């Protein structure tokens, strides 16, 4: 099932080229447009049949007529794996002249939840002309059930589904050594979308592949089977630190091929099993 958030933070299920509004099932109110999504995700499993009935009973609207938002607009946590593909670890080593540690040694870092944006929003680059801003295409895991100290074997049972992400990053320079979390938490630096494909359709995330183009040029092309720390271990490890919540997002890491983006560019990220997201890059207006 493809689950999306659209227009004024309505919750929708996509069937073919149509989107069915299932917000009523989430008890969504105008005051709680974004927070209802976590509740919907938490209750998705037990209420699956109810959702199917709504799909049968309500007409879908053409997907082209709605504006898709981030499928989880305000996750409690946005976790991300640093250097989690061998080829990306190698390219970063070359650039900085020293071996960089991978996710196996570093664990996760956090991106500010306020950096999340949607598939219809541009990536907004701040006015810092001396700095380089990179795309990092990634597959993101969306947690479905609270996970606390789960084992590797239990981990995938806590996944709601998978979506696409960019982990936009301001690179360090010899003179500028800001924390990773700050450099990756600028407004709109975590685009998510275009929807979540539920985990029943992707029982093994290692089959996923990922490609990123900038202005039509293929920049990244990878398989999640190459992850240094795979999805079950990412979840197990993070859940030993904190209680992962329904709707939490975990960016699984970026393969080689990260490169600069600037206003005027168009970034496309695609995983055939999930979907495709096309994002314009613009100057931030503040
Ligand atoms: Mn990343």
Tab-separated table of C-alpha atoms and ligand atoms in Angstrom:
chain	number	residue	atom	x	y	z
A	1	UNK	CA	0.000	0.000	0.000
A	2	UNK	CA	1.220	3.512	-0.781
A	3	UNK	CA	0.439	5.954	2.039
A	4	UNK	CA	0.787	9.690	1.472
A	5	UNK	CA	0.061	13.029	3.107
A	6	UNK	CA	-1.500	15.593	0.799
A	7	UNK	CA	-2.972	19.103	0.564
A	8	UNK	CA	-3.805	20.393	4.053
A	9	UNK	CA	-2.112	17.382	5.672
A	10	UNK	CA	-4.831	14.920	4.731
A	11	UNK	CA	-3.818	11.271	4.928
A	12	UNK	CA	-4.283	9.323	1.719
A	13	UNK	CA	-3.832	5.858	0.280
A	14	UNK	CA	-2.857	5.731	-3.371
A	15	UNK	CA	-4.431	3.161	-5.664
A	16	UNK	CA	-3.326	3.370	-9.278
A	17	UNK	CA	-3.335	7.041	-10.221
A	18	UNK	CA	-5.882	7.999	-7.578
A	19	UNK	CA	-5.616	8.984	-3.935
A	20	UNK	CA	-8.262	8.054	-1.348
A	21	UNK	CA	-8.695	10.259	1.711
A	22	UNK	CA	-8.518	8.100	4.843
A	23	UNK	CA	-8.036	10.994	7.289
A	24	UNK	CA	-11.277	10.187	9.126
A	25	UNK	CA	-9.811	6.850	10.198
A	26	UNK	CA	-6.956	8.696	11.865
A	27	UNK	CA	-9.338	10.893	13.852
A	28	UNK	CA	-7.735	13.851	12.141
A	29	UNK	CA	-8.829	17.305	13.202
A	30	UNK	CA	-7.943	20.688	11.786
A	31	UNK	CA	-5.882	21.460	14.895
A	32	UNK	CA	-3.786	18.359	14.505
A	33	UNK	CA	-3.071	18.088	10.845
A	34	UNK	CA	0.460	16.829	11.085
A	35	UNK	CA	0.409	14.901	14.348
A	36	UNK	CA	-2.385	12.553	13.185
A	37	UNK	CA	0.010	10.754	10.865
A	38	UNK	CA	1.905	9.060	13.687
A	39	UNK	CA	-1.361	7.760	15.131
A	40	UNK	CA	-2.463	6.495	11.759
A	41	UNK	CA	0.844	4.668	11.312
A	42	UNK	CA	0.657	3.178	14.816
A	43	UNK	CA	-2.832	1.776	14.144
A	44	UNK	CA	-2.243	0.793	10.551
A	45	UNK	CA	-1.725	-2.928	11.162
A	46	UNK	CA	-4.861	-3.615	13.228
A	47	UNK	CA	-7.012	-1.330	11.044
A	48	UNK	CA	-5.851	-2.549	7.673
A	49	UNK	CA	-9.256	-4.092	6.844
A	50	UNK	CA	-11.069	-0.876	7.795
A	51	UNK	CA	-8.728	1.012	5.490
A	52	UNK	CA	-9.458	-1.403	2.655
A	53	UNK	CA	-13.199	-0.820	3.157
A	54	UNK	CA	-12.704	2.933	2.894
A	55	UNK	CA	-10.797	2.416	-0.336
A	56	UNK	CA	-13.694	0.373	-1.734
A	57	UNK	CA	-16.325	2.879	-0.629
A	58	UNK	CA	-14.768	6.240	-1.452
A	59	UNK	CA	-13.826	7.502	-4.879
A	60	UNK	CA	-10.191	8.371	-5.385
A	61	UNK	CA	-9.107	11.794	-6.603
A	62	UNK	CA	-6.587	11.967	-9.412
A	63	UNK	CA	-3.128	12.097	-7.899
A	64	UNK	CA	-2.258	14.901	-10.315
A	65	UNK	CA	-4.838	17.169	-8.624
A	66	UNK	CA	-3.365	17.082	-5.133
A	67	UNK	CA	-0.174	18.453	-3.608
A	68	UNK	CA	1.853	15.751	-1.911
A	69	UNK	CA	3.482	16.632	1.409
A	70	UNK	CA	6.198	14.824	3.314
A	71	UNK	CA	4.628	11.446	4.166
A	72	UNK	CA	5.715	11.986	7.783
A	73	UNK	CA	5.719	15.770	8.200
A	74	UNK	CA	6.804	15.871	11.866
A	75	UNK	CA	8.515	12.671	12.952
A	76	UNK	CA	9.518	12.441	16.599
A	77	UNK	CA	13.032	11.442	15.521
A	78	UNK	CA	14.941	11.715	12.255
A	79	UNK	CA	17.935	9.411	12.510
A	80	UNK	CA	20.538	8.966	9.823
A	81	UNK	CA	23.447	6.658	9.147
A	82	UNK	CA	26.791	8.309	8.391
A	83	UNK	CA	29.017	6.668	5.738
A	84	UNK	CA	27.100	3.436	5.262
A	85	UNK	CA	28.247	2.351	1.780
A	86	UNK	CA	31.846	1.207	1.157
A	87	UNK	CA	32.132	3.229	-2.060
A	88	UNK	CA	30.966	6.437	-0.362
A	89	UNK	CA	33.362	5.814	2.528
A	90	UNK	CA	36.133	5.469	-0.059
A	91	UNK	CA	35.273	8.689	-1.886
A	92	UNK	CA	35.106	10.657	1.360
A	93	UNK	CA	38.471	9.267	2.396
A	94	UNK	CA	39.969	10.493	-0.841
A	95	UNK	CA	38.549	13.967	-0.459
A	96	UNK	CA	39.784	14.543	3.073
A	97	UNK	CA	43.004	12.606	2.891
A	98	UNK	CA	42.216	10.382	5.854
A	99	UNK	CA	40.140	7.296	6.453
A	100	UNK	CA	36.680	8.196	7.722
A	101	UNK	CA	34.807	5.952	10.131
A	102	UNK	CA	31.636	4.264	8.896
A	103	UNK	CA	28.204	3.730	10.437
A	104	UNK	CA	29.543	0.489	11.903
A	105	UNK	CA	31.737	2.536	14.243
A	106	UNK	CA	29.755	5.787	14.474
A	107	UNK	CA	26.168	4.572	14.911
A	108	UNK	CA	23.601	7.213	13.981
A	109	UNK	CA	23.339	10.990	14.023
A	110	UNK	CA	20.196	13.111	14.253
A	111	UNK	CA	18.804	15.581	11.743
A	112	UNK	CA	16.462	18.263	13.081
A	113	UNK	CA	12.836	17.292	12.418
A	114	UNK	CA	12.357	20.892	11.259
A	115	UNK	CA	14.537	20.141	8.235
A	116	UNK	CA	11.876	17.790	6.794
A	117	UNK	CA	10.180	18.943	3.603
A	118	UNK	CA	7.967	17.270	1.035
A	119	UNK	CA	8.129	16.080	-2.555
A	120	UNK	CA	6.459	19.277	-3.814
A	121	UNK	CA	8.838	21.616	-1.984
A	122	UNK	CA	12.073	22.922	-3.467
A	123	UNK	CA	15.397	22.438	-1.710
A	124	UNK	CA	16.295	25.907	-0.468
A	125	UNK	CA	20.016	26.713	-0.397
A	126	UNK	CA	21.062	29.426	2.074
A	127	UNK	CA	23.206	32.341	0.942
A	128	UNK	CA	26.654	31.040	1.895
A	129	UNK	CA	28.649	31.457	-1.310
A	130	UNK	CA	31.895	29.966	0.023
A	131	UNK	CA	30.263	26.674	1.018
A	132	UNK	CA	29.428	23.570	-0.956
A	133	UNK	CA	26.010	21.912	-0.637
A	134	UNK	CA	25.677	18.257	-1.671
A	135	UNK	CA	22.812	15.924	-2.486
A	136	UNK	CA	22.865	12.553	-0.724
A	137	UNK	CA	20.176	10.270	-2.108
A	138	UNK	CA	18.973	7.739	0.447
A	139	UNK	CA	16.242	5.219	1.174
A	140	UNK	CA	14.506	5.985	4.470
A	141	UNK	CA	12.846	3.531	6.841
A	142	UNK	CA	9.621	4.645	8.552
A	143	UNK	CA	9.026	3.005	11.918
A	144	UNK	CA	5.555	1.537	12.501
A	145	UNK	CA	5.599	0.171	16.048
A	146	UNK	CA	7.550	1.374	19.066
A	147	UNK	CA	10.919	-0.335	19.101
A	148	UNK	CA	12.836	-0.623	22.367
A	149	UNK	CA	15.906	-2.868	22.507
A	150	UNK	CA	14.673	-5.058	19.662
A	151	UNK	CA	16.878	-7.780	18.264
A	152	UNK	CA	18.084	-7.953	14.690
A	153	UNK	CA	15.512	-10.703	14.108
A	154	UNK	CA	12.654	-8.582	15.460
A	155	UNK	CA	13.654	-5.324	13.817
A	156	UNK	CA	11.828	-5.519	10.476
A	157	UNK	CA	8.592	-6.280	12.347
A	158	UNK	CA	8.726	-2.680	13.606
A	159	UNK	CA	8.924	-1.122	10.131
A	160	UNK	CA	5.880	0.633	8.685
A	161	UNK	CA	7.428	1.096	5.275
A	162	UNK	CA	9.991	2.782	3.070
A	163	UNK	CA	10.237	6.171	1.407
A	164	UNK	CA	12.827	8.200	-0.504
A	165	UNK	CA	14.954	10.886	1.077
A	166	UNK	CA	17.673	13.353	0.343
A	167	UNK	CA	20.148	14.119	3.089
A	168	UNK	CA	21.237	17.542	1.857
A	169	UNK	CA	24.533	18.478	3.434
A	170	UNK	CA	26.733	21.542	3.778
A	171	UNK	CA	30.292	20.197	3.524
A	172	UNK	CA	32.981	20.999	6.021
A	173	UNK	CA	36.035	22.972	5.006
A	174	UNK	CA	39.394	23.225	6.776
A	175	UNK	CA	38.170	26.546	8.228
A	176	UNK	CA	34.601	25.454	8.967
A	177	UNK	CA	34.069	22.380	11.143
A	178	UNK	CA	30.443	22.621	12.231
A	179	UNK	CA	28.745	19.569	13.716
A	180	UNK	CA	27.225	17.151	11.219
A	181	UNK	CA	23.756	17.646	12.694
A	182	UNK	CA	23.929	21.402	12.083
A	183	UNK	CA	25.260	21.128	8.536
A	184	UNK	CA	22.423	18.735	7.628
A	185	UNK	CA	19.570	20.476	9.427
A	186	UNK	CA	18.985	23.558	7.298
A	187	UNK	CA	15.346	24.211	6.383
A	188	UNK	CA	14.290	21.799	3.556
A	189	UNK	CA	17.475	19.707	3.856
A	190	UNK	CA	15.498	16.502	4.468
A	191	UNK	CA	13.029	16.063	1.597
A	192	UNK	CA	10.919	12.916	2.102
A	193	UNK	CA	8.499	11.296	-0.340
A	194	UNK	CA	6.681	10.906	-2.529
A	195	UNK	CA	4.860	8.419	-0.236
A	196	UNK	CA	5.559	5.438	2.002
A	197	UNK	CA	5.362	1.954	0.494
A	198	UNK	CA	4.283	-0.322	3.326
A	199	UNK	CA	6.639	-3.048	4.464
A	200	UNK	CA	4.352	-5.925	3.436
A	201	UNK	CA	5.262	-5.022	-0.168
A	202	UNK	CA	9.001	-4.901	0.611
A	203	UNK	CA	9.672	-7.756	3.047
A	204	UNK	CA	13.426	-7.570	2.393
A	205	UNK	CA	14.765	-4.003	2.061
A	206	UNK	CA	18.120	-5.249	0.750
A	207	UNK	CA	16.444	-5.750	-2.652
A	208	UNK	CA	15.888	-1.980	-2.981
A	209	UNK	CA	17.929	0.028	-5.414
A	210	UNK	CA	18.414	3.756	-5.594
A	211	UNK	CA	19.390	6.221	-8.291
A	212	UNK	CA	19.889	9.987	-8.281
A	213	UNK	CA	20.162	12.336	-11.241
A	214	UNK	CA	21.052	16.035	-11.255
A	215	UNK	CA	19.939	17.917	-14.376
A	216	UNK	CA	19.569	14.573	-16.135
A	217	UNK	CA	23.074	13.328	-15.276
A	218	UNK	CA	23.159	10.067	-13.304
A	219	UNK	CA	25.094	10.773	-10.099
A	220	UNK	CA	24.265	7.861	-7.781
A	221	UNK	CA	23.304	4.248	-8.504
A	222	UNK	CA	23.286	1.738	-5.672
A	223	UNK	CA	21.706	-1.309	-4.100
A	224	UNK	CA	20.782	-1.513	-0.430
A	225	UNK	CA	22.442	-4.935	-0.407
A	226	UNK	CA	25.713	-2.954	-0.235
A	227	UNK	CA	24.921	-1.250	3.090
A	228	UNK	CA	27.721	-1.599	5.655
A	229	UNK	CA	25.123	-1.720	8.459
A	230	UNK	CA	21.891	-3.176	7.054
A	231	UNK	CA	18.374	-2.092	7.936
A	232	UNK	CA	17.737	-4.708	10.687
A	233	UNK	CA	20.982	-3.788	12.439
A	234	UNK	CA	20.346	-0.030	12.085
A	235	UNK	CA	16.995	-0.446	13.865
A	236	UNK	CA	18.298	-2.855	16.504
A	237	UNK	CA	21.206	-0.569	17.348
A	238	UNK	CA	19.139	2.642	17.524
A	239	UNK	CA	16.456	0.926	19.607
A	240	UNK	CA	19.091	0.057	22.177
A	241	UNK	CA	19.607	3.800	22.654
A	242	UNK	CA	16.095	5.233	22.579
A	243	UNK	CA	12.514	4.137	22.028
A	244	UNK	CA	11.826	4.495	18.321
A	245	UNK	CA	8.333	5.845	17.770
A	246	UNK	CA	5.721	5.226	15.059
A	247	UNK	CA	6.525	7.660	12.269
A	248	UNK	CA	10.214	7.945	13.110
A	249	UNK	CA	12.379	8.157	10.022
A	250	UNK	CA	15.794	6.530	9.597
A	251	UNK	CA	17.888	7.585	6.577
A	252	UNK	CA	19.957	4.547	5.704
A	253	UNK	CA	22.974	6.331	4.187
A	254	UNK	CA	24.149	7.570	0.841
A	255	UNK	CA	26.144	5.657	-1.777
A	256	UNK	CA	29.060	7.113	-3.745
A	257	UNK	CA	28.457	9.897	-6.204
A	258	UNK	CA	27.440	12.695	-3.867
A	259	UNK	CA	28.045	16.010	-5.516
A	260	UNK	CA	27.198	19.680	-5.341
A	261	UNK	CA	23.809	21.196	-6.084
A	262	UNK	CA	22.982	24.841	-6.581
A	263	UNK	CA	19.978	27.031	-7.329
A	264	UNK	CA	18.555	26.210	-10.749
A	265	UNK	CA	19.348	22.497	-10.517
A	266	UNK	CA	16.767	19.730	-10.603
A	267	UNK	CA	17.384	16.624	-8.506
A	268	UNK	CA	15.587	13.344	-9.211
A	269	UNK	CA	15.730	10.427	-6.775
A	270	UNK	CA	14.151	7.116	-7.667
A	271	UNK	CA	13.785	3.587	-6.353
A	272	UNK	CA	11.681	1.458	-8.705
A	273	UNK	CA	10.085	-0.380	-5.771
A	274	UNK	CA	9.123	2.896	-4.042
A	275	UNK	CA	8.657	5.717	-6.547
A	276	UNK	CA	10.274	8.862	-7.801
A	277	UNK	CA	10.746	12.345	-6.397
A	278	UNK	CA	11.723	15.384	-8.502
A	279	UNK	CA	12.957	18.423	-6.633
A	280	UNK	CA	13.948	21.905	-7.758
A	281	UNK	CA	16.857	23.638	-6.054
A	282	UNK	CA	16.321	27.344	-5.331
A	283	UNK	CA	17.886	30.110	-3.266
A	284	UNK	CA	16.537	30.392	0.235
A	285	UNK	CA	14.813	33.733	0.632
A	286	UNK	CA	15.967	34.423	4.198
B	1	LIG	MN1	23.553	10.890	4.525
